[in-house]
GROMACS .gro file of C-alpha atoms in nm:
model
  206
    1MET     CA    1   0.963  10.751  15.652
    2LYS     CA    2   1.218  10.978  15.494
    3ASN     CA    3   1.312  10.705  15.248
    4ASN     CA    4   0.945  10.670  15.147
    5LYS     CA    5   0.919  11.046  15.082
    6ILE     CA    6   1.240  11.041  14.876
    7LEU     CA    7   1.113  10.745  14.671
    8PHE     CA    8   0.775  10.914  14.623
    9GLY     CA    9   0.949  11.234  14.509
   10LEU     CA   10   1.164  11.046  14.261
   11ALA     CA   11   0.863  10.861  14.126
   12THR     CA   12   0.678  11.189  14.084
   13LEU     CA   13   0.970  11.346  13.897
   14LEU     CA   14   0.998  11.039  13.672
   15LEU     CA   15   0.627  11.057  13.593
   16VAL     CA   16   0.658  11.428  13.508
   17PHE     CA   17   0.948  11.357  13.271
   18LEU     CA   18   0.755  11.075  13.102
   19LEU     CA   19   0.450  11.294  13.054
   20ALA     CA   20   0.665  11.575  12.913
   21ALA     CA   21   0.831  11.335  12.669
   22CYS     CA   22   0.494  11.207  12.547
   23ALA     CA   23   0.363  11.560  12.503
   24GLY     CA   24   0.675  11.648  12.301
   25ASN     CA   25   0.619  11.352  12.067
   26GLU     CA   26   0.256  11.452  12.014
   27GLU     CA   27   0.360  11.806  11.923
   28THR     CA   28   0.613  11.693  11.664
   29THR     CA   29   0.372  11.454  11.490
   30PRO     CA   30   0.163  11.728  11.323
   31ASN     CA   31   0.482  11.895  11.199
   32GLU     CA   32   0.596  11.568  11.046
   33ASN     CA   33   0.259  11.529  10.876
   34THR     CA   34   0.278  11.887  10.754
   35ASP     CA   35   0.622  11.825  10.605
   36THR     CA   36   0.494  11.513  10.432
   37GLU     CA   37   0.194  11.698  10.292
   38SER     CA   38   0.421  11.982  10.178
   39ASP     CA   39   0.650  11.737  10.000
   40THR     CA   40   0.348  11.575   9.833
   41HIS     CA   41   0.217  11.910   9.709
   42GLU     CA   42   0.563  12.004   9.580
   43ASN     CA   43   0.586  11.677   9.391
   44MET     CA   44   0.238  11.734   9.246
   45ASP     CA   45   0.330  12.086   9.142
   46MET     CA   46   0.646  11.960   8.974
   47GLY     CA   47   0.441  11.697   8.792
   48GLU     CA   48   0.196  11.961   8.675
   49GLU     CA   49   0.480  12.183   8.554
   50GLU     CA   50   0.630  11.891   8.363
   51SER     CA   51   0.290  11.812   8.210
   52GLU     CA   52   0.246  12.173   8.101
   53SER     CA   53   0.596  12.172   7.960
   54ASN     CA   54   0.523  11.851   7.771
   55GLY     CA   55   0.201  12.006   7.644
   56GLU     CA   56   0.403  12.284   7.487
   57MET     CA   57   0.623  12.029   7.317
   58ASP     CA   58   0.346  11.877   7.098
   59HIS     CA   59   0.574  11.931   6.797
   60SER     CA   60   0.893  11.820   6.965
   61ASP     CA   61   0.923  11.534   6.714
   62MET     CA   62   0.870  11.763   6.418
   63ASN     CA   63   1.147  11.796   6.164
   64HIS     CA   64   1.159  12.176   6.169
   65SER     CA   65   1.443  12.193   5.916
   66GLY     CA   66   1.447  12.007   5.587
   67SER     CA   67   1.695  11.910   5.321
   68GLY     CA   68   1.521  12.129   5.065
   69GLU     CA   69   1.430  11.819   4.865
   70VAL     CA   70   1.066  11.835   4.761
   71PRO     CA   71   0.827  11.550   4.674
   72GLU     CA   72   0.836  11.417   4.321
   73GLY     CA   73   0.586  11.585   4.091
   74LEU     CA   74   0.554  11.906   4.292
   75ALA     CA   75   0.533  12.200   4.053
   76GLU     CA   76   0.717  12.525   4.120
   77ALA     CA   77   0.497  12.834   4.119
   78GLU     CA   78   0.559  13.045   3.809
   79ASN     CA   79   0.462  13.385   3.950
   80PRO     CA   80   0.429  13.345   4.328
   81THR     CA   81   0.324  13.638   4.544
   82TYR     CA   82   0.646  13.586   4.739
   83PRO     CA   83   0.932  13.477   4.508
   84VAL     CA   84   1.233  13.287   4.638
   85GLY     CA   85   1.446  13.525   4.844
   86SER     CA   86   1.150  13.737   4.960
   87LYS     CA   87   1.141  13.851   5.323
   88VAL     CA   88   0.808  13.776   5.490
   89ILE     CA   89   0.644  13.770   5.831
   90MET     CA   90   0.474  13.444   5.930
   91HIS     CA   91   0.129  13.442   6.087
   92ALA     CA   92   0.113  13.072   6.162
   93ASP     CA   93   0.128  12.892   6.496
   94HIS     CA   94   0.191  12.536   6.384
   95MET     CA   95   0.456  12.527   6.656
   96PRO     CA   96   0.601  12.755   6.927
   97GLY     CA   97   0.846  13.017   6.799
   98MET     CA   98   0.689  13.049   6.458
   99ASN     CA   99   0.413  13.310   6.478
  100GLY     CA  100   0.548  13.659   6.410
  101ALA     CA  101   0.891  13.538   6.300
  102GLU     CA  102   1.059  13.695   5.998
  103ALA     CA  103   1.135  13.438   5.730
  104THR     CA  104   1.305  13.412   5.392
  105VAL     CA  105   1.124  13.221   5.118
  106SER     CA  106   1.335  12.929   4.993
  107GLY     CA  107   1.072  12.772   4.767
  108ALA     CA  108   0.725  12.837   4.624
  109PHE     CA  109   0.500  12.565   4.479
  110ASN     CA  110   0.148  12.523   4.344
  111THR     CA  111  -0.046  12.232   4.493
  112THR     CA  112  -0.341  12.128   4.706
  113VAL     CA  113  -0.266  12.162   5.074
  114TYR     CA  114  -0.443  11.964   5.346
  115SER     CA  115  -0.485  11.972   5.720
  116VAL     CA  116  -0.519  11.617   5.851
  117THR     CA  117  -0.596  11.414   6.160
  118TYR     CA  118  -0.403  11.091   6.208
  119THR     CA  119  -0.282  10.843   6.468
  120PRO     CA  120   0.101  10.809   6.471
  121THR     CA  121   0.235  10.471   6.368
  122ASN     CA  122   0.468  10.470   6.671
  123GLY     CA  123   0.177  10.500   6.916
  124GLY     CA  124   0.034  10.791   7.109
  125GLU     CA  125  -0.279  10.999   7.086
  126PRO     CA  126  -0.426  11.110   6.753
  127VAL     CA  127  -0.279  11.431   6.608
  128GLU     CA  128  -0.564  11.661   6.515
  129ASP     CA  129  -0.569  11.927   6.243
  130HIS     CA  130  -0.202  11.892   6.152
  131LYS     CA  131  -0.090  12.170   5.918
  132TRP     CA  132   0.021  12.108   5.652
  133VAL     CA  133   0.044  11.806   5.421
  134ILE     CA  134   0.048  11.861   5.045
  135HIS     CA  135  -0.109  11.643   4.776
  136GLU     CA  136   0.229  11.504   4.670
  137GLU     CA  137   0.289  11.378   5.028
  138ILE     CA  138   0.001  11.132   5.012
  139GLU     CA  139   0.064  10.774   4.902
  140ASN     CA  140  -0.070  10.681   4.559
  141ALA     CA  141  -0.222  11.025   4.510
  142GLY     CA  142  -0.394  11.070   4.177
  143ILE     CA  143  -0.462  11.390   3.987
  144GLU     CA  144  -0.785  11.477   4.166
  145ALA     CA  145  -0.762  11.652   4.501
  146TYR     CA  146  -0.900  11.474   4.806
  147LYS     CA  147  -1.205  11.607   4.988
  148PRO     CA  148  -1.264  11.658   5.362
  149GLY     CA  149  -1.364  11.332   5.529
  150GLU     CA  150  -1.166  11.108   5.293
  151GLU     CA  151  -0.906  10.871   5.434
  152VAL     CA  152  -0.552  10.865   5.296
  153VAL     CA  153  -0.211  10.723   5.384
  154LEU     CA  154   0.063  10.978   5.448
  155SER     CA  155   0.411  10.962   5.298
  156ALA     CA  156   0.529  11.285   5.465
  157GLU     CA  157   0.785  11.266   5.744
  158HIS     CA  158   0.728  11.599   5.917
  159MET     CA  159   0.691  11.423   6.253
  160ALA     CA  160   0.789  11.086   6.400
  161GLY     CA  161   0.520  10.828   6.332
  162MET     CA  162   0.370  11.024   6.045
  163LYS     CA  163   0.494  10.830   5.743
  164GLY     CA  164   0.262  10.540   5.668
  165ALA     CA  165  -0.011  10.664   5.904
  166THR     CA  166  -0.374  10.657   5.797
  167ALA     CA  167  -0.518  11.009   5.806
  168THR     CA  168  -0.851  11.182   5.759
  169ILE     CA  169  -0.860  11.495   5.546
  170ASP     CA  170  -0.991  11.787   5.754
  171THR     CA  171  -0.954  12.069   5.501
  172ALA     CA  172  -0.834  12.099   5.141
  173GLU     CA  173  -0.727  12.409   4.948
  174GLN     CA  174  -0.563  12.472   4.613
  175THR     CA  175  -0.298  12.738   4.677
  176THR     CA  176   0.069  12.828   4.674
  177VAL     CA  177   0.273  12.674   4.955
  178TYR     CA  178   0.611  12.803   5.065
  179MET     CA  179   0.927  12.656   5.205
  180VAL     CA  180   1.096  12.905   5.439
  181ASP     CA  181   1.405  12.974   5.646
  182PHE     CA  182   1.357  13.148   5.980
  183THR     CA  183   1.487  13.187   6.333
  184ASP     CA  184   1.275  13.027   6.606
  185THR     CA  185   1.163  13.316   6.829
  186LYS     CA  186   1.153  13.086   7.136
  187THR     CA  187   1.483  12.900   7.108
  188GLY     CA  188   1.688  13.110   6.864
  189GLU     CA  189   1.739  12.798   6.649
  190GLU     CA  190   1.800  12.858   6.278
  191ILE     CA  191   1.537  12.665   6.082
  192LYS     CA  192   1.613  12.584   5.717
  193ASN     CA  193   1.372  12.475   5.444
  194HIS     CA  194   1.071  12.443   5.673
  195MET     CA  195   0.772  12.279   5.501
  196TRP     CA  196   0.502  12.419   5.469
  197VAL     CA  197   0.350  12.766   5.505
  198THR     CA  198   0.052  12.875   5.298
  199GLU     CA  199   0.027  13.208   5.120
  200ASP     CA  200  -0.242  13.343   5.353
  201GLU     CA  201  -0.011  13.278   5.650
  202LEU     CA  202   0.244  13.527   5.518
  203SER     CA  203   0.271  13.902   5.482
  204PRO     CA  204   0.551  14.117   5.337
  205VAL     CA  205   0.813  14.275   5.559
  206GLU     CA  206   0.741  14.648   5.568
   0.00000   0.00000   0.00000
C-alpha cells in the first residue's frame, strides 16, 4: 500500500514537471516570433534607408569635374555677364551639394542649351529633364536649334550611359552657359570645370 502511494506521488510529480515544461515552451514561442518580426522590420527599415540613399544618388554616375576641354565649334562669349574668374553663387539643384555653393567661373560660352529626357545606353530607367546639354553636344547638329519634342542622339558624356543615347528635347534656350569650379557643399569635394550652368542660375557674390 505504501509502495502504491509512493509510486502515485512520483507519477504526480512527474506529470507536474511535464506540464510546467510544456507551459514554459508555450511562453517562449511568442517571444521567438516577436524577435523574428523585429528582425524582419529592421531589415525592411535598412532596405528603405538604402533605397532613400540610392534615391539621393541619382547623379552618382555624373562626371562632376571636367578636363576643361569644350566641344568643337562652341563659341566663347564676348561680353558675358560673369567673365572668367568671377565669383558667383549657384542657384541650381542639378545634383546634391550644388545649390547655394559659391563658384568661380572658368568658362563662358554662347549656345543653345537643352534639357533632355533619355534612356541610358547601359540600361536603367529613363532620365527625365536632365540639365544641361548644349547644341554642340548633340550628334550631327546643324546650325538651327532643335525644338521641344524633337529626338536627337547625345554625344555628351556627363553621365554613364549618356553618350550615344537617343533623347527627346524638353526645353531649348539660346543663352550663355558657364563652366564653373566649386566646392560640393555636401561632400566637400573640389569640383573643377563643371559643365554646365546657365546664366539665370547664377548671381554675383555680394
